[in-house]
mmCIF file of C-alpha atoms in Angstrom:
data_model
loop_
_atom_site.group_PDB
_atom_site.id
_atom_site.type_symbol
_atom_site.label_atom_id
_atom_site.label_comp_id
_atom_site.label_asym_id
_atom_site.label_seq_id
_atom_site.Cartn_x
_atom_site.Cartn_y
_atom_site.Cartn_z
ATOM 1 C CA UNK A 1 -141.023 -196.053 45.505
ATOM 2 C CA UNK A 2 -142.449 -193.252 47.610
ATOM 3 C CA UNK A 3 -139.307 -192.979 49.938
ATOM 4 C CA UNK A 4 -137.348 -192.669 46.940
ATOM 5 C CA UNK A 5 -138.993 -189.839 45.480
ATOM 6 C CA UNK A 6 -138.991 -187.802 48.539
ATOM 7 C CA UNK A 7 -135.337 -188.684 49.207
ATOM 8 C CA UNK A 8 -134.556 -187.294 45.666
ATOM 9 C CA UNK A 9 -136.540 -184.266 45.860
ATOM 10 C CA UNK A 10 -134.764 -183.438 49.376
ATOM 11 C CA UNK A 11 -131.692 -183.761 47.595
ATOM 12 C CA UNK A 12 -132.531 -181.208 44.878
ATOM 13 C CA UNK A 13 -133.994 -179.080 47.648
ATOM 14 C CA UNK A 14 -130.385 -179.146 49.287
ATOM 15 C CA UNK A 15 -128.610 -178.283 46.232
ATOM 16 C CA UNK A 16 -130.577 -175.493 45.021
ATOM 17 C CA UNK A 17 -130.281 -174.021 49.095
ATOM 18 C CA UNK A 18 -126.796 -174.647 48.309
ATOM 19 C CA UNK A 19 -126.413 -172.966 45.247
ATOM 20 C CA UNK A 20 -128.175 -169.903 46.472
ATOM 21 C CA UNK A 21 -125.990 -169.661 49.363
ATOM 22 C CA UNK A 22 -122.742 -169.891 47.124
ATOM 23 C CA UNK A 23 -124.514 -167.306 44.888
ATOM 24 C CA UNK A 24 -125.302 -164.832 48.052
ATOM 25 C CA UNK A 25 -121.452 -165.295 49.345
ATOM 26 C CA UNK A 26 -120.199 -164.640 45.857
ATOM 27 C CA UNK A 27 -122.709 -161.408 45.389
ATOM 28 C CA UNK A 28 -121.206 -160.454 48.915
ATOM 29 C CA UNK A 29 -117.593 -160.696 48.046
ATOM 30 C CA UNK A 30 -118.186 -158.949 44.665
ATOM 31 C CA UNK A 31 -119.904 -156.159 46.482
ATOM 32 C CA UNK A 32 -117.047 -155.767 49.368
ATOM 33 C CA UNK A 33 -114.786 -155.658 46.292
ATOM 34 C CA UNK A 34 -116.709 -153.005 44.970
ATOM 35 C CA UNK A 35 -116.828 -151.293 47.993
ATOM 36 C CA UNK A 36 -113.054 -151.340 48.676
ATOM 37 C CA UNK A 37 -112.443 -149.310 45.076
ATOM 38 C CA UNK A 38 -115.208 -147.324 45.662
ATOM 39 C CA UNK A 39 -113.693 -145.891 48.830
ATOM 40 C CA UNK A 40 -111.135 -144.032 46.299
ATOM 41 C CA UNK A 41 -111.961 -141.153 45.513
ATOM 42 C CA UNK A 42 -112.287 -140.118 41.843
ATOM 43 C CA UNK A 43 -108.961 -137.700 42.405
ATOM 44 C CA UNK A 44 -107.061 -140.485 44.425
ATOM 45 C CA UNK A 45 -107.965 -142.990 41.154
ATOM 46 C CA UNK A 46 -106.436 -140.200 38.925
ATOM 47 C CA UNK A 47 -103.408 -139.874 40.767
ATOM 48 C CA UNK A 48 -102.850 -143.554 41.056
ATOM 49 C CA UNK A 49 -103.242 -143.428 37.060
ATOM 50 C CA UNK A 50 -100.930 -140.603 36.451
ATOM 51 C CA UNK A 51 -98.256 -142.064 38.518
ATOM 52 C CA UNK A 52 -98.532 -145.359 36.920
ATOM 53 C CA UNK A 53 -98.460 -143.320 33.620
ATOM 54 C CA UNK A 54 -95.133 -141.395 34.731
ATOM 55 C CA UNK A 55 -93.667 -144.473 35.570
ATOM 56 C CA UNK A 56 -94.282 -146.168 32.494
ATOM 57 C CA UNK A 57 -93.071 -142.947 30.678
ATOM 58 C CA UNK A 58 -89.686 -143.263 32.520
ATOM 59 C CA UNK A 59 -89.030 -146.732 32.135
ATOM 60 C CA UNK A 60 -89.912 -146.379 28.299
ATOM 61 C CA UNK A 61 -87.232 -143.421 27.846
ATOM 62 C CA UNK A 62 -84.942 -145.389 29.640
ATOM 63 C CA UNK A 63 -85.291 -148.407 27.475
ATOM 64 C CA UNK A 64 -85.449 -146.056 24.422
ATOM 65 C CA UNK A 65 -81.857 -144.689 25.669
ATOM 66 C CA UNK A 66 -79.953 -147.659 26.570
ATOM 67 C CA UNK A 67 -81.651 -149.223 22.837
ATOM 68 C CA UNK A 68 -80.078 -146.139 20.971
ATOM 69 C CA UNK A 69 -76.673 -146.850 22.827
ATOM 70 C CA UNK A 70 -76.958 -150.322 21.958
ATOM 71 C CA UNK A 71 -77.622 -149.358 18.034
ATOM 72 C CA UNK A 72 -74.554 -146.870 18.315
ATOM 73 C CA UNK A 73 -72.625 -149.639 19.717
ATOM 74 C CA UNK A 74 -73.454 -152.023 16.902
ATOM 75 C CA UNK A 75 -73.177 -149.600 13.962
ATOM 76 C CA UNK A 76 -69.459 -149.041 15.759
ATOM 77 C CA UNK A 77 -68.637 -152.612 15.428
ATOM 78 C CA UNK A 78 -69.939 -152.994 11.847
ATOM 79 C CA UNK A 79 -68.059 -149.959 10.791
ATOM 80 C CA UNK A 80 -64.826 -151.486 12.240
ATOM 81 C CA UNK A 81 -65.719 -154.871 10.696
ATOM 82 C CA UNK A 82 -66.271 -153.470 7.297
ATOM 83 C CA UNK A 83 -62.891 -151.465 7.549
ATOM 84 C CA UNK A 84 -61.182 -154.712 8.680
ATOM 85 C CA UNK A 85 -62.606 -156.693 6.142
ATOM 86 C CA UNK A 86 -61.674 -154.046 3.494
ATOM 87 C CA UNK A 87 -58.062 -153.992 4.705
ATOM 88 C CA UNK A 88 -58.076 -157.820 4.414
ATOM 89 C CA UNK A 89 -58.811 -157.788 0.805
ATOM 90 C CA UNK A 90 -56.510 -155.146 -0.063
ATOM 91 C CA UNK A 91 -53.701 -157.122 1.673
ATOM 92 C CA UNK A 92 -55.048 -160.646 -0.280
ATOM 93 C CA UNK A 93 -55.184 -158.445 -3.646
ATOM 94 C CA UNK A 94 -51.516 -156.859 -3.390
ATOM 95 C CA UNK A 95 -50.083 -160.586 -1.716
ATOM 96 C CA UNK A 96 -51.466 -161.906 -5.096
ATOM 97 C CA UNK A 97 -50.209 -159.281 -7.317
ATOM 98 C CA UNK A 98 -46.910 -158.930 -5.760
ATOM 99 C CA UNK A 99 -45.912 -162.425 -4.630
ATOM 100 C CA UNK A 100 -48.104 -164.996 -5.891
ATOM 101 C CA UNK A 101 -48.061 -163.883 -9.659
ATOM 102 C CA UNK A 102 -45.347 -161.201 -9.835
ATOM 103 C CA UNK A 103 -42.984 -163.281 -7.302
ATOM 104 C CA UNK A 104 -43.111 -166.537 -9.630
ATOM 105 C CA UNK A 105 -39.807 -167.587 -11.461
ATOM 106 C CA UNK A 106 -40.808 -167.927 -15.055
ATOM 107 C CA UNK A 107 -38.343 -170.499 -15.405
ATOM 108 C CA UNK A 108 -39.226 -173.183 -12.489
ATOM 109 C CA UNK A 109 -42.581 -171.918 -11.786
ATOM 110 C CA UNK A 110 -42.167 -171.652 -8.181
ATOM 111 C CA UNK A 111 -42.493 -168.368 -5.872
ATOM 112 C CA UNK A 112 -39.321 -166.284 -4.714
ATOM 113 C CA UNK A 113 -39.119 -167.167 -1.211
ATOM 114 C CA UNK A 114 -37.187 -163.358 -0.664
ATOM 115 C CA UNK A 115 -39.979 -161.712 -2.091
ATOM 116 C CA UNK A 116 -42.827 -163.443 0.228
ATOM 117 C CA UNK A 117 -39.815 -162.729 3.188
ATOM 118 C CA UNK A 118 -39.625 -159.008 2.063
ATOM 119 C CA UNK A 119 -43.450 -158.322 1.564
ATOM 120 C CA UNK A 120 -43.922 -160.018 4.998
ATOM 121 C CA UNK A 121 -41.539 -157.707 6.652
ATOM 122 C CA UNK A 122 -43.054 -154.922 4.826
ATOM 123 C CA UNK A 123 -46.207 -155.636 6.079
ATOM 124 C CA UNK A 124 -44.924 -156.128 9.677
ATOM 125 C CA UNK A 125 -42.992 -152.595 9.557
ATOM 126 C CA UNK A 126 -45.976 -150.556 8.168
ATOM 127 C CA UNK A 127 -48.196 -152.183 11.160
ATOM 128 C CA UNK A 128 -45.362 -151.243 13.713
ATOM 129 C CA UNK A 129 -45.357 -147.496 12.333
ATOM 130 C CA UNK A 130 -49.081 -147.415 12.562
ATOM 131 C CA UNK A 131 -49.017 -148.460 16.144
ATOM 132 C CA UNK A 132 -46.215 -145.638 17.020
ATOM 133 C CA UNK A 133 -48.349 -143.107 15.442
ATOM 134 C CA UNK A 134 -51.291 -144.300 17.301
ATOM 135 C CA UNK A 135 -49.519 -144.255 20.714
ATOM 136 C CA UNK A 136 -48.068 -140.366 19.833
ATOM 137 C CA UNK A 137 -51.579 -139.586 19.239
ATOM 138 C CA UNK A 138 -52.645 -141.081 22.391
ATOM 139 C CA UNK A 139 -50.131 -139.354 24.575
ATOM 140 C CA UNK A 140 -51.210 -136.210 22.985
ATOM 141 C CA UNK A 141 -54.836 -136.437 23.698
ATOM 142 C CA UNK A 142 -54.046 -137.464 27.461
ATOM 143 C CA UNK A 143 -52.056 -134.343 27.467
ATOM 144 C CA UNK A 144 -54.734 -132.325 25.765
ATOM 145 C CA UNK A 145 -56.704 -133.511 28.715
ATOM 146 C CA UNK A 146 -54.730 -133.001 31.510
ATOM 147 C CA UNK A 147 -54.435 -129.529 30.409
ATOM 148 C CA UNK A 148 -58.091 -128.892 29.951
ATOM 149 C CA UNK A 149 -58.602 -130.443 33.303
ATOM 150 C CA UNK A 150 -56.461 -128.151 35.277
ATOM 151 C CA UNK A 151 -57.661 -125.348 33.364
ATOM 152 C CA UNK A 152 -61.379 -126.157 34.499
ATOM 153 C CA UNK A 153 -59.904 -126.582 38.304
ATOM 154 C CA UNK A 154 -58.664 -123.513 37.956
ATOM 155 C CA UNK A 155 -61.838 -121.660 36.783
ATOM 156 C CA UNK A 156 -63.825 -123.868 39.201
ATOM 157 C CA UNK A 157 -61.535 -122.267 42.382
ATOM 158 C CA UNK A 158 -61.723 -118.885 40.926
ATOM 159 C CA UNK A 159 -65.708 -119.389 40.717
ATOM 160 C CA UNK A 160 -66.188 -118.736 36.815
ATOM 161 C CA UNK A 161 -67.966 -121.992 36.499
ATOM 162 C CA UNK A 162 -71.633 -122.278 36.961
ATOM 163 C CA UNK A 163 -73.342 -125.722 36.722
#
């Protein structure tokens, strides 16, 4: 029994010395880490912090500008969709008014096929006119751009343009 108590005490002493050793090693590691940080002067620490702040501000500005661009693109798409919806509603109303209600033969109750075909041909013609109009506008804008680019090139040759 005495021998068992001795062995128990020895085991406890070994555990305590191991804990002290572990604690001392951790303390030395912490001191080494602190020494590493203390090697930097306050000015160096300030420079590091200010560089980090500038990098974050630059990143924030880039994200903000790309976000604003995305918002503008989405608004443009929403406006385009709203215009298409309004145009579709208008076409639907005109179709109901002119063809379904107005194109119905009172005697038979059937829709007159000639009116449907004429209505659809008129819509196709209107779209073709719109396409021609936009193509003409597009060529006019391209010519204006070429003219302005030529003027700019001429001014650059003369040395009048200052960046």
